[in-house]
PDB file of C-alpha atoms and ligand atoms in Angstrom:
ATOM      1  CA  MET E   8      17.048 -38.279  70.592  1.00 59.00           C
ATOM      2  CA  SER E   9      18.021 -42.274  71.342  1.00 63.00           C
ATOM      3  CA  GLU E  10      19.641 -44.255  68.382  1.00 66.00           C
ATOM      4  CA  ARG E  11      16.405 -46.445  68.462  1.00 61.00           C
ATOM      5  CA  ARG E  12      14.057 -43.537  67.740  1.00 62.00           C
ATOM      6  CA  LEU E  13      16.575 -42.275  65.008  1.00 62.00           C
ATOM      7  CA  ALA E  14      16.687 -45.878  63.274  1.00 62.00           C
ATOM      8  CA  TYR E  15      12.781 -45.661  63.432  1.00 60.00           C
ATOM      9  CA  LEU E  16      12.493 -42.204  62.045  1.00 62.00           C
ATOM     10  CA  ASN E  17      15.106 -43.807  59.232  1.00 63.00           C
ATOM     11  CA  ALA E  18      12.773 -46.341  58.454  1.00 59.00           C
ATOM     12  CA  MET E  19       9.695 -43.841  57.980  1.00 63.00           C
ATOM     13  CA  GLY E  20      12.438 -42.020  55.487  1.00 60.00           C
ATOM     14  CA  ILE E  21      12.792 -38.995  57.511  1.00 62.00           C
ATOM     15  CA  GLU E  22      15.846 -37.070  58.129  1.00 52.00           C
ATOM     16  CA  VAL E  23      16.605 -35.935  61.298  1.00 49.00           C
ATOM     17  CA  TRP E  24      16.164 -32.018  61.852  1.00 45.00           C
ATOM     18  CA  VAL E  25      15.256 -29.704  64.611  1.00 41.00           C
ATOM     19  CA  PRO E  26      12.373 -27.685  64.002  1.00 44.00           C
ATOM     20  CA  ARG E  27      12.450 -23.781  64.181  1.00 41.00           C
ATOM     21  CA  ASP E  28       9.814 -23.118  67.071  1.00 41.00           C
ATOM     22  CA  PRO E  29       9.762 -25.953  69.658  1.00 41.00           C
ATOM     23  CA  VAL E  30       6.169 -27.645  69.487  1.00 43.00           C
ATOM     24  CA  ALA E  31       5.298 -26.662  72.924  1.00 41.00           C
ATOM     25  CA  GLN E  32       5.472 -22.827  71.588  1.00 43.00           C
ATOM     26  CA  ALA E  33       3.355 -23.961  68.719  1.00 38.00           C
ATOM     27  CA  ILE E  34       0.929 -25.424  70.868  1.00 38.00           C
ATOM     28  CA  ASP E  35       0.930 -22.309  73.095  1.00 39.00           C
ATOM     29  CA  ALA E  36       0.388 -20.230  69.799  1.00 38.00           C
ATOM     30  CA  VAL E  37      -2.454 -22.134  68.694  1.00 36.00           C
ATOM     31  CA  VAL E  38      -5.418 -20.134  67.217  1.00 32.00           C
ATOM     32  CA  PRO E  39      -8.435 -21.994  67.036  1.00 36.00           C
ATOM     33  CA  VAL E  40      -9.425 -22.710  63.731  1.00 35.00           C
ATOM     34  CA  GLU E  41     -12.845 -21.346  62.360  1.00 33.00           C
ATOM     35  CA  LEU E  42     -14.759 -24.289  61.494  1.00 33.00           C
ATOM     36  CA  ALA E  43     -17.177 -23.978  58.803  1.00 33.00           C
ATOM     37  CA  GLU E  44     -20.903 -24.965  59.142  1.00 32.00           C
ATOM     38  CA  PRO E  45     -21.667 -28.823  59.448  1.00 32.00           C
ATOM     39  CA  THR E  46     -22.157 -30.416  55.913  1.00 32.00           C
ATOM     40  CA  ILE E  47     -22.635 -33.811  56.986  1.00 32.00           C
ATOM     41  CA  PRO E  48     -24.973 -34.662  59.759  1.00 34.00           C
ATOM     42  CA  VAL E  49     -22.943 -36.677  61.901  1.00 41.00           C
ATOM     43  CA  GLY E  50     -24.728 -39.496  63.676  1.00 43.00           C
ATOM     44  CA  GLY E  51     -23.772 -38.658  67.349  1.00 43.00           C
ATOM     45  CA  ASN E  52     -26.675 -39.913  68.965  1.00 48.00           C
ATOM     46  CA  THR E  53     -25.527 -43.167  70.799  1.00 50.00           C
ATOM     47  CA  SER E  54     -28.880 -43.589  72.122  1.00 48.00           C
ATOM     48  CA  GLN E  55     -30.477 -44.729  69.063  1.00 51.00           C
ATOM     49  CA  LEU E  56     -31.772 -48.229  69.003  1.00 47.00           C
ATOM     50  CA  ARG E  57     -30.527 -50.257  65.545  1.00 48.00           C
ATOM     51  CA  ALA E  58     -33.049 -52.084  64.046  1.00 45.00           C
ATOM     52  CA  ASP E  59     -31.389 -55.601  64.616  1.00 48.00           C
ATOM     53  CA  THR E  60     -31.339 -55.111  68.609  1.00 55.00           C
ATOM     54  CA  ASN E  61     -33.431 -53.309  71.429  1.00 64.00           C
ATOM     55  CA  LEU E  62     -30.442 -52.222  73.323  1.00 80.00           C
ATOM     56  CA  PRO E  63     -29.114 -48.670  72.481  1.00 93.00           C
ATOM     57  CA  ILE E  64     -25.792 -48.461  71.501  1.00 95.00           C
ATOM     58  CA  SER E  65     -25.161 -46.097  74.406  1.00 91.00           C
ATOM     59  CA  ASP E  66     -25.595 -49.225  76.770  1.00 93.00           C
ATOM     60  CA  LEU E  67     -23.172 -51.575  74.977  1.00 96.00           C
ATOM     61  CA  PRO E  68     -19.476 -52.653  76.308  1.00 96.00           C
ATOM     62  CA  LEU E  69     -16.826 -52.768  73.716  1.00 97.00           C
ATOM     63  CA  ASP E  70     -17.145 -56.240  72.767  1.00 96.00           C
ATOM     64  CA  ALA E  71     -21.235 -56.287  72.462  1.00 96.00           C
ATOM     65  CA  LEU E  72     -20.820 -52.983  70.201  1.00 98.00           C
ATOM     66  CA  ARG E  73     -18.217 -55.222  67.972  1.00 97.00           C
ATOM     67  CA  THR E  74     -21.017 -57.787  68.049  1.00 96.00           C
ATOM     68  CA  GLN E  75     -23.747 -55.243  66.936  1.00 96.00           C
ATOM     69  CA  VAL E  76     -21.153 -53.860  64.414  1.00 98.00           C
ATOM     70  CA  ALA E  77     -20.465 -57.500  62.622  1.00 98.00           C
ATOM     71  CA  GLN E  78     -24.529 -57.560  62.147  1.00 96.00           C
ATOM     72  CA  CYS E  79     -25.017 -53.994  61.319  1.00 97.00           C
ATOM     73  CA  THR E  80     -26.954 -53.910  57.679  1.00 97.00           C
ATOM     74  CA  ALA E  81     -27.401 -49.820  58.242  1.00 97.00           C
ATOM     75  CA  CYS E  82     -26.178 -49.040  55.004  1.00 98.00           C
ATOM     76  CA  GLU E  83     -25.581 -50.271  51.758  1.00 97.00           C
ATOM     77  CA  LEU E  84     -21.826 -51.351  52.569  1.00 98.00           C
ATOM     78  CA  HIS E  85     -23.017 -54.489  54.284  1.00 98.00           C
ATOM     79  CA  ALA E  86     -23.559 -55.993  50.984  1.00 98.00           C
ATOM     80  CA  SER E  87     -20.193 -55.613  49.470  1.00 97.00           C
ATOM     81  CA  ARG E  88     -17.921 -55.973  52.672  1.00 98.00           C
ATOM     82  CA  THR E  89     -16.244 -59.273  53.196  1.00 98.00           C
ATOM     83  CA  GLN E  90     -16.371 -58.496  57.109  1.00 98.00           C
ATOM     84  CA  THR E  91     -16.624 -55.574  59.357  1.00 98.00           C
ATOM     85  CA  VAL E  92     -13.410 -53.873  60.543  1.00 98.00           C
ATOM     86  CA  PHE E  93     -13.967 -52.769  63.937  1.00 98.00           C
ATOM     87  CA  GLY E  94     -11.116 -51.235  65.680  1.00 98.00           C
ATOM     88  CA  VAL E  95      -8.160 -52.601  67.425  1.00 98.00           C
ATOM     89  CA  GLY E  96      -5.818 -51.708  70.219  1.00 98.00           C
ATOM     90  CA  ASN E  97      -5.765 -50.753  73.696  1.00 98.00           C
ATOM     91  CA  PRO E  98      -9.493 -50.165  75.249  1.00 98.00           C
ATOM     92  CA  GLN E  99      -7.565 -47.987  77.669  1.00 97.00           C
ATOM     93  CA  ALA E 100      -5.472 -46.150  75.334  1.00 98.00           C
ATOM     94  CA  GLU E 101      -4.785 -42.395  75.845  1.00 97.00           C
ATOM     95  CA  TRP E 102      -4.054 -41.987  71.610  1.00 98.00           C
ATOM     96  CA  MET E 103      -6.817 -43.342  69.362  1.00 98.00           C
ATOM     97  CA  ILE E 104      -6.094 -43.225  65.852  1.00 98.00           C
ATOM     98  CA  VAL E 105      -9.322 -42.332  63.838  1.00 98.00           C
ATOM     99  CA  GLY E 106      -8.831 -42.998  59.955  1.00 98.00           C
ATOM    100  CA  GLU E 107     -11.646 -43.123  57.180  1.00 97.00           C
ATOM    101  CA  ALA E 108     -12.433 -46.344  56.349  1.00 98.00           C
ATOM    102  CA  PRO E 109     -11.327 -49.713  55.855  1.00 97.00           C
ATOM    103  CA  GLY E 110      -9.529 -50.627  52.383  1.00 95.00           C
ATOM    104  CA  ALA E 111      -8.861 -53.773  50.394  1.00 95.00           C
ATOM    105  CA  ASP E 112      -6.070 -55.274  53.082  1.00 95.00           C
ATOM    106  CA  GLU E 113      -8.468 -54.511  56.108  1.00 97.00           C
ATOM    107  CA  ASP E 114     -11.516 -55.605  54.442  1.00 97.00           C
ATOM    108  CA  ARG E 115      -9.783 -59.267  54.153  1.00 97.00           C
ATOM    109  CA  GLN E 116      -7.922 -59.112  57.549  1.00 97.00           C
ATOM    110  CA  GLY E 117     -10.611 -57.449  59.591  1.00 98.00           C
ATOM    111  CA  GLU E 118      -8.389 -55.454  61.290  1.00 98.00           C
ATOM    112  CA  PRO E 119      -7.599 -51.424  60.429  1.00 98.00           C
ATOM    113  CA  PHE E 120      -4.628 -49.939  59.272  1.00 97.00           C
ATOM    114  CA  VAL E 121      -2.826 -53.445  57.836  1.00 96.00           C
ATOM    115  CA  GLY E 122      -0.323 -53.711  54.862  1.00 93.00           C
ATOM    116  CA  ARG E 123       1.835 -51.243  53.817  1.00 95.00           C
ATOM    117  CA  ALA E 124       0.089 -48.278  55.180  1.00 94.00           C
ATOM    118  CA  GLY E 125      -0.525 -50.162  58.659  1.00 96.00           C
ATOM    119  CA  GLN E 126       3.233 -50.552  58.772  1.00 96.00           C
ATOM    120  CA  LEU E 127       3.716 -46.831  58.073  1.00 96.00           C
ATOM    121  CA  LEU E 128       1.574 -46.093  60.787  1.00 97.00           C
ATOM    122  CA  ASN E 129       3.186 -48.546  63.349  1.00 97.00           C
ATOM    123  CA  ALA E 130       6.635 -46.813  62.253  1.00 96.00           C
ATOM    124  CA  MET E 131       5.322 -43.327  62.991  1.00 94.00           C
ATOM    125  CA  LEU E 132       4.106 -44.411  65.892  1.00 96.00           C
ATOM    126  CA  LYS E 133       7.145 -45.930  67.316  1.00 95.00           C
ATOM    127  CA  ALA E 134       9.152 -42.697  66.241  1.00 92.00           C
ATOM    128  CA  VAL E 135       7.110 -41.403  68.943  1.00 93.00           C
ATOM    129  CA  GLY E 136       7.697 -43.884  71.334  1.00 94.00           C
ATOM    130  CA  LEU E 137       4.340 -45.696  71.015  1.00 97.00           C
ATOM    131  CA  GLU E 138       3.614 -49.483  69.959  1.00 97.00           C
ATOM    132  CA  ARG E 139       0.973 -50.020  67.828  1.00 97.00           C
ATOM    133  CA  GLY E 140      -0.550 -52.100  71.259  1.00 97.00           C
ATOM    134  CA  ASP E 141      -0.463 -48.858  73.269  1.00 98.00           C
ATOM    135  CA  VAL E 142      -3.036 -47.061  71.068  1.00 98.00           C
ATOM    136  CA  TYR E 143      -6.844 -47.983  69.770  1.00 98.00           C
ATOM    137  CA  ILE E 144      -7.244 -47.677  65.958  1.00 98.00           C
ATOM    138  CA  ALA E 145     -10.559 -47.357  64.483  1.00 98.00           C
ATOM    139  CA  ASN E 146     -12.271 -46.046  61.347  1.00 98.00           C
ATOM    140  CA  ILE E 147     -15.157 -43.566  60.667  1.00 98.00           C
ATOM    141  CA  LEU E 148     -16.622 -46.224  58.306  1.00 98.00           C
ATOM    142  CA  LYS E 149     -16.481 -50.184  59.492  1.00 98.00           C
ATOM    143  CA  CYS E 150     -17.094 -51.625  56.089  1.00 98.00           C
ATOM    144  CA  ARG E 151     -15.307 -51.027  53.085  1.00 98.00           C
ATOM    145  CA  PRO E 152     -16.354 -48.417  50.280  1.00 97.00           C
ATOM    146  CA  PRO E 153     -16.294 -50.368  46.885  1.00 96.00           C
ATOM    147  CA  GLY E 154     -13.158 -49.554  45.133  1.00 93.00           C
ATOM    148  CA  ASN E 155     -11.950 -47.364  48.112  1.00 89.00           C
ATOM    149  CA  ARG E 156     -14.222 -44.250  47.341  1.00 95.00           C
ATOM    150  CA  ASP E 157     -15.235 -41.617  49.504  1.00 94.00           C
ATOM    151  CA  PRO E 158     -17.741 -42.534  52.258  1.00 95.00           C
ATOM    152  CA  GLN E 159     -20.923 -41.346  51.649  1.00 96.00           C
ATOM    153  CA  PRO E 160     -22.782 -38.525  53.871  1.00 95.00           C
ATOM    154  CA  GLU E 161     -25.382 -40.833  54.896  1.00 96.00           C
ATOM    155  CA  GLU E 162     -23.024 -43.879  55.206  1.00 98.00           C
ATOM    156  CA  ALA E 163     -20.989 -42.091  58.022  1.00 97.00           C
ATOM    157  CA  ALA E 164     -24.250 -40.515  59.490  1.00 97.00           C
ATOM    158  CA  GLN E 165     -25.153 -44.479  60.205  1.00 97.00           C
ATOM    159  CA  CYS E 166     -21.642 -45.563  61.128  1.00 98.00           C
ATOM    160  CA  THR E 167     -20.630 -42.604  63.301  1.00 98.00           C
ATOM    161  CA  PRO E 168     -22.662 -43.824  66.630  1.00 97.00           C
ATOM    162  CA  PHE E 169     -20.375 -46.991  66.611  1.00 98.00           C
ATOM    163  CA  LEU E 170     -17.144 -44.653  66.532  1.00 98.00           C
ATOM    164  CA  ASN E 171     -18.935 -42.248  69.411  1.00 98.00           C
ATOM    165  CA  ARG E 172     -19.438 -45.154  71.297  1.00 98.00           C
ATOM    166  CA  GLN E 173     -15.874 -46.741  71.161  1.00 98.00           C
ATOM    167  CA  ILE E 174     -14.661 -43.195  72.202  1.00 98.00           C
ATOM    168  CA  GLU E 175     -17.043 -42.817  74.951  1.00 98.00           C
ATOM    169  CA  LEU E 176     -15.695 -46.544  76.228  1.00 98.00           C
ATOM    170  CA  ILE E 177     -11.948 -45.926  75.581  1.00 98.00           C
ATOM    171  CA  GLN E 178     -11.856 -41.956  76.789  1.00 97.00           C
ATOM    172  CA  PRO E 179      -8.821 -41.426  74.823  1.00 98.00           C
ATOM    173  CA  ARG E 180      -6.729 -38.288  76.053  1.00 97.00           C
ATOM    174  CA  LEU E 181      -6.567 -37.326  72.359  1.00 98.00           C
ATOM    175  CA  ILE E 182      -7.759 -38.454  69.040  1.00 98.00           C
ATOM    176  CA  LEU E 183      -5.272 -38.202  66.083  1.00 98.00           C
ATOM    177  CA  ALA E 184      -7.479 -37.669  62.976  1.00 98.00           C
ATOM    178  CA  VAL E 185      -5.466 -39.028  59.876  1.00 98.00           C
ATOM    179  CA  GLY E 186      -6.293 -38.271  56.418  1.00 98.00           C
ATOM    180  CA  ARG E 187      -8.781 -35.369  54.987  1.00 97.00           C
ATOM    181  CA  VAL E 188     -12.279 -37.751  55.162  1.00 97.00           C
ATOM    182  CA  ALA E 189     -11.502 -38.369  58.822  1.00 98.00           C
ATOM    183  CA  ALA E 190     -10.505 -34.846  59.735  1.00 98.00           C
ATOM    184  CA  HIS E 191     -13.048 -33.259  57.733  1.00 98.00           C
ATOM    185  CA  HIS E 192     -15.954 -35.904  59.233  1.00 97.00           C
ATOM    186  CA  LEU E 193     -14.751 -35.254  63.007  1.00 98.00           C
ATOM    187  CA  LEU E 194     -14.392 -31.441  62.710  1.00 98.00           C
ATOM    188  CA  GLN E 195     -17.327 -31.039  60.542  1.00 97.00           C
ATOM    189  CA  THR E 196     -15.399 -28.709  58.323  1.00 97.00           C
ATOM    190  CA  ASP E 197     -14.269 -28.596  54.777  1.00 97.00           C
ATOM    191  CA  VAL E 198     -10.656 -26.541  55.630  1.00 98.00           C
ATOM    192  CA  SER E 199      -7.733 -27.753  53.904  1.00 97.00           C
ATOM    193  CA  LEU E 200      -5.663 -30.270  55.891  1.00 97.00           C
ATOM    194  CA  ALA E 201      -2.764 -28.015  55.814  1.00 96.00           C
ATOM    195  CA  LYS E 202      -4.932 -25.409  57.610  1.00 98.00           C
ATOM    196  CA  LEU E 203      -6.070 -27.691  60.059  1.00 98.00           C
ATOM    197  CA  ARG E 204      -2.695 -29.341  60.930  1.00 98.00           C
ATOM    198  CA  GLY E 205      -0.906 -27.703  64.248  1.00 97.00           C
ATOM    199  CA  SER E 206      -3.700 -27.114  66.511  1.00 97.00           C
ATOM    200  CA  VAL E 207      -5.958 -28.987  69.034  1.00 97.00           C
ATOM    201  CA  HIS E 208      -9.557 -29.002  67.748  1.00 98.00           C
ATOM    202  CA  ARG E 209     -12.065 -30.657  69.797  1.00 97.00           C
ATOM    203  CA  TYR E 210     -14.887 -33.322  68.556  1.00 97.00           C
ATOM    204  CA  ASP E 211     -18.376 -31.967  69.667  1.00 97.00           C
ATOM    205  CA  ALA E 212     -19.898 -35.426  70.177  1.00 96.00           C
ATOM    206  CA  THR E 213     -17.565 -36.491  72.730  1.00 96.00           C
ATOM    207  CA  GLY E 214     -15.514 -33.650  73.868  1.00 96.00           C
ATOM    208  CA  SER E 215     -12.358 -35.116  72.687  1.00 97.00           C
ATOM    209  CA  PRO E 216      -9.012 -33.033  71.738  1.00 97.00           C
ATOM    210  CA  VAL E 217      -8.110 -34.051  68.110  1.00 98.00           C
ATOM    211  CA  VAL E 218      -4.871 -33.351  66.204  1.00 98.00           C
ATOM    212  CA  VAL E 219      -4.903 -34.029  62.545  1.00 98.00           C
ATOM    213  CA  SER E 220      -2.380 -35.334  60.329  1.00 98.00           C
ATOM    214  CA  TYR E 221      -1.905 -36.914  57.005  1.00 97.00           C
ATOM    215  CA  HIS E 222      -3.134 -40.661  56.415  1.00 97.00           C
ATOM    216  CA  PRO E 223      -0.302 -43.154  56.146  1.00 97.00           C
ATOM    217  CA  ALA E 224      -1.743 -44.309  52.491  1.00 95.00           C
ATOM    218  CA  TYR E 225      -0.973 -40.666  51.266  1.00 96.00           C
ATOM    219  CA  LEU E 226       2.449 -40.325  52.784  1.00 97.00           C
ATOM    220  CA  LEU E 227       3.179 -43.875  50.842  1.00 96.00           C
ATOM    221  CA  ARG E 228       2.275 -41.714  47.491  1.00 96.00           C
ATOM    222  CA  SER E 229       3.998 -38.412  48.899  1.00 96.00           C
ATOM    223  CA  PRO E 230       6.889 -39.414  50.868  1.00 95.00           C
ATOM    224  CA  LYS E 231       8.194 -35.831  51.337  1.00 95.00           C
ATOM    225  CA  GLU E 232       5.179 -35.333  53.534  1.00 95.00           C
ATOM    226  CA  LYS E 233       6.380 -37.817  55.989  1.00 94.00           C
ATOM    227  CA  ARG E 234       8.568 -35.159  57.808  1.00 95.00           C
ATOM    228  CA  LYS E 235       5.344 -33.286  58.449  1.00 96.00           C
ATOM    229  CA  ALA E 236       3.428 -36.314  59.743  1.00 96.00           C
ATOM    230  CA  TRP E 237       6.115 -36.701  62.227  1.00 94.00           C
ATOM    231  CA  GLU E 238       5.877 -33.003  63.188  1.00 96.00           C
ATOM    232  CA  ASP E 239       2.342 -33.690  63.920  1.00 97.00           C
ATOM    233  CA  LEU E 240       2.850 -36.744  65.857  1.00 97.00           C
ATOM    234  CA  GLN E 241       5.392 -34.423  68.380  1.00 96.00           C
ATOM    235  CA  PHE E 242       2.671 -31.559  68.142  1.00 97.00           C
ATOM    236  CA  ALA E 243      -0.037 -34.512  69.195  1.00 97.00           C
ATOM    237  CA  ARG E 244       2.668 -35.725  71.842  1.00 96.00           C
ATOM    238  CA  GLN E 245       2.844 -32.332  73.348  1.00 95.00           C
ATOM    239  CA  ALA E 246      -0.777 -31.729  73.296  1.00 94.00           C
ATOM    240  CA  ILE E 247      -1.276 -34.859  75.319  1.00 91.00           C
ATOM    241  CA  ARG E 248       1.232 -33.684  77.867  1.00 87.00           C
ATOM    242  CA  LYS E 249      -0.348 -30.339  77.997  1.00 80.00           C
ATOM    243  CA  TYR E 250      -4.235 -31.374  78.388  1.00 66.00           C
ATOM    244  CA  GLN E 251      -3.338 -33.911  81.047  1.00 62.00           C
TER     245      GLN E 251
HETATM  246 FE1  SF4 U 308     -23.308 -50.513  59.675  1.00 83.40          FE
HETATM  247 FE2  SF4 U 308     -21.231 -49.250  58.913  1.00 83.40          FE
HETATM  248 FE3  SF4 U 308     -20.883 -51.207  57.682  1.00 83.40          FE
HETATM  249 FE4  SF4 U 308     -22.623 -49.304  57.300  1.00 83.40          FE
HETATM  250  S1  SF4 U 308     -20.330 -49.299  57.325  1.00 83.40           S
HETATM  251  S2  SF4 U 308     -22.936 -51.376  57.198  1.00 83.40           S
HETATM  252  S3  SF4 U 308     -23.465 -48.267  59.172  1.00 83.40           S
HETATM  253  S4  SF4 U 308     -21.245 -51.020  60.157  1.00 83.40           S
END
């Protein structure tokens, strides 16, 4: 391991340790998780028309999609947002990071994963040799839920076609779902995050491989779990290589 990577791991607060089993073996040993019946309708139909345009979302390039999102009033969150938070990063990214929804910092700045949680995400990415600009970062919801409450099912259903179109355009080789809400929404399950970790799942709407990890905001509150997040990132990196 390079000194640079060691420094990033130190910055994350992770002590370097050697996993008992090589990550590649863990991937080979993956047993598909039995997913529960869907409880939240995923708005997977990107051909639906929005009220404020005659163009289907499935025909929109990324810039036009961003404009659509900025004008969206499809759910009540539009009334309380400062601005929409569309997504950021490399449109040809191999990794797509998907979180839950904008928080206060994101709502203010219009960019996902900024503030302390964003800095930790950046450090986590660097620990596996990635810069923030190498990946694409987005959320399930593009507008901030008041008080950072969990997204309501109908809000997620209304907003998901935007995320699906982002995934269709970017075509990431892997989606890293960070946090319980993002993982449960993408995988349509209520299985615990602990059980979802360490497996390669699939997002049905786009067929994309999905690996699950903790949300950086949770890691800030529970720093002992950072080691597991690093383990997840290594697993994701191996999974990308495996599914080339
Ligand atoms: Fe539209 Fe999504 Fe914002 Fe709701 S959260 S208003 S669906 S962009």
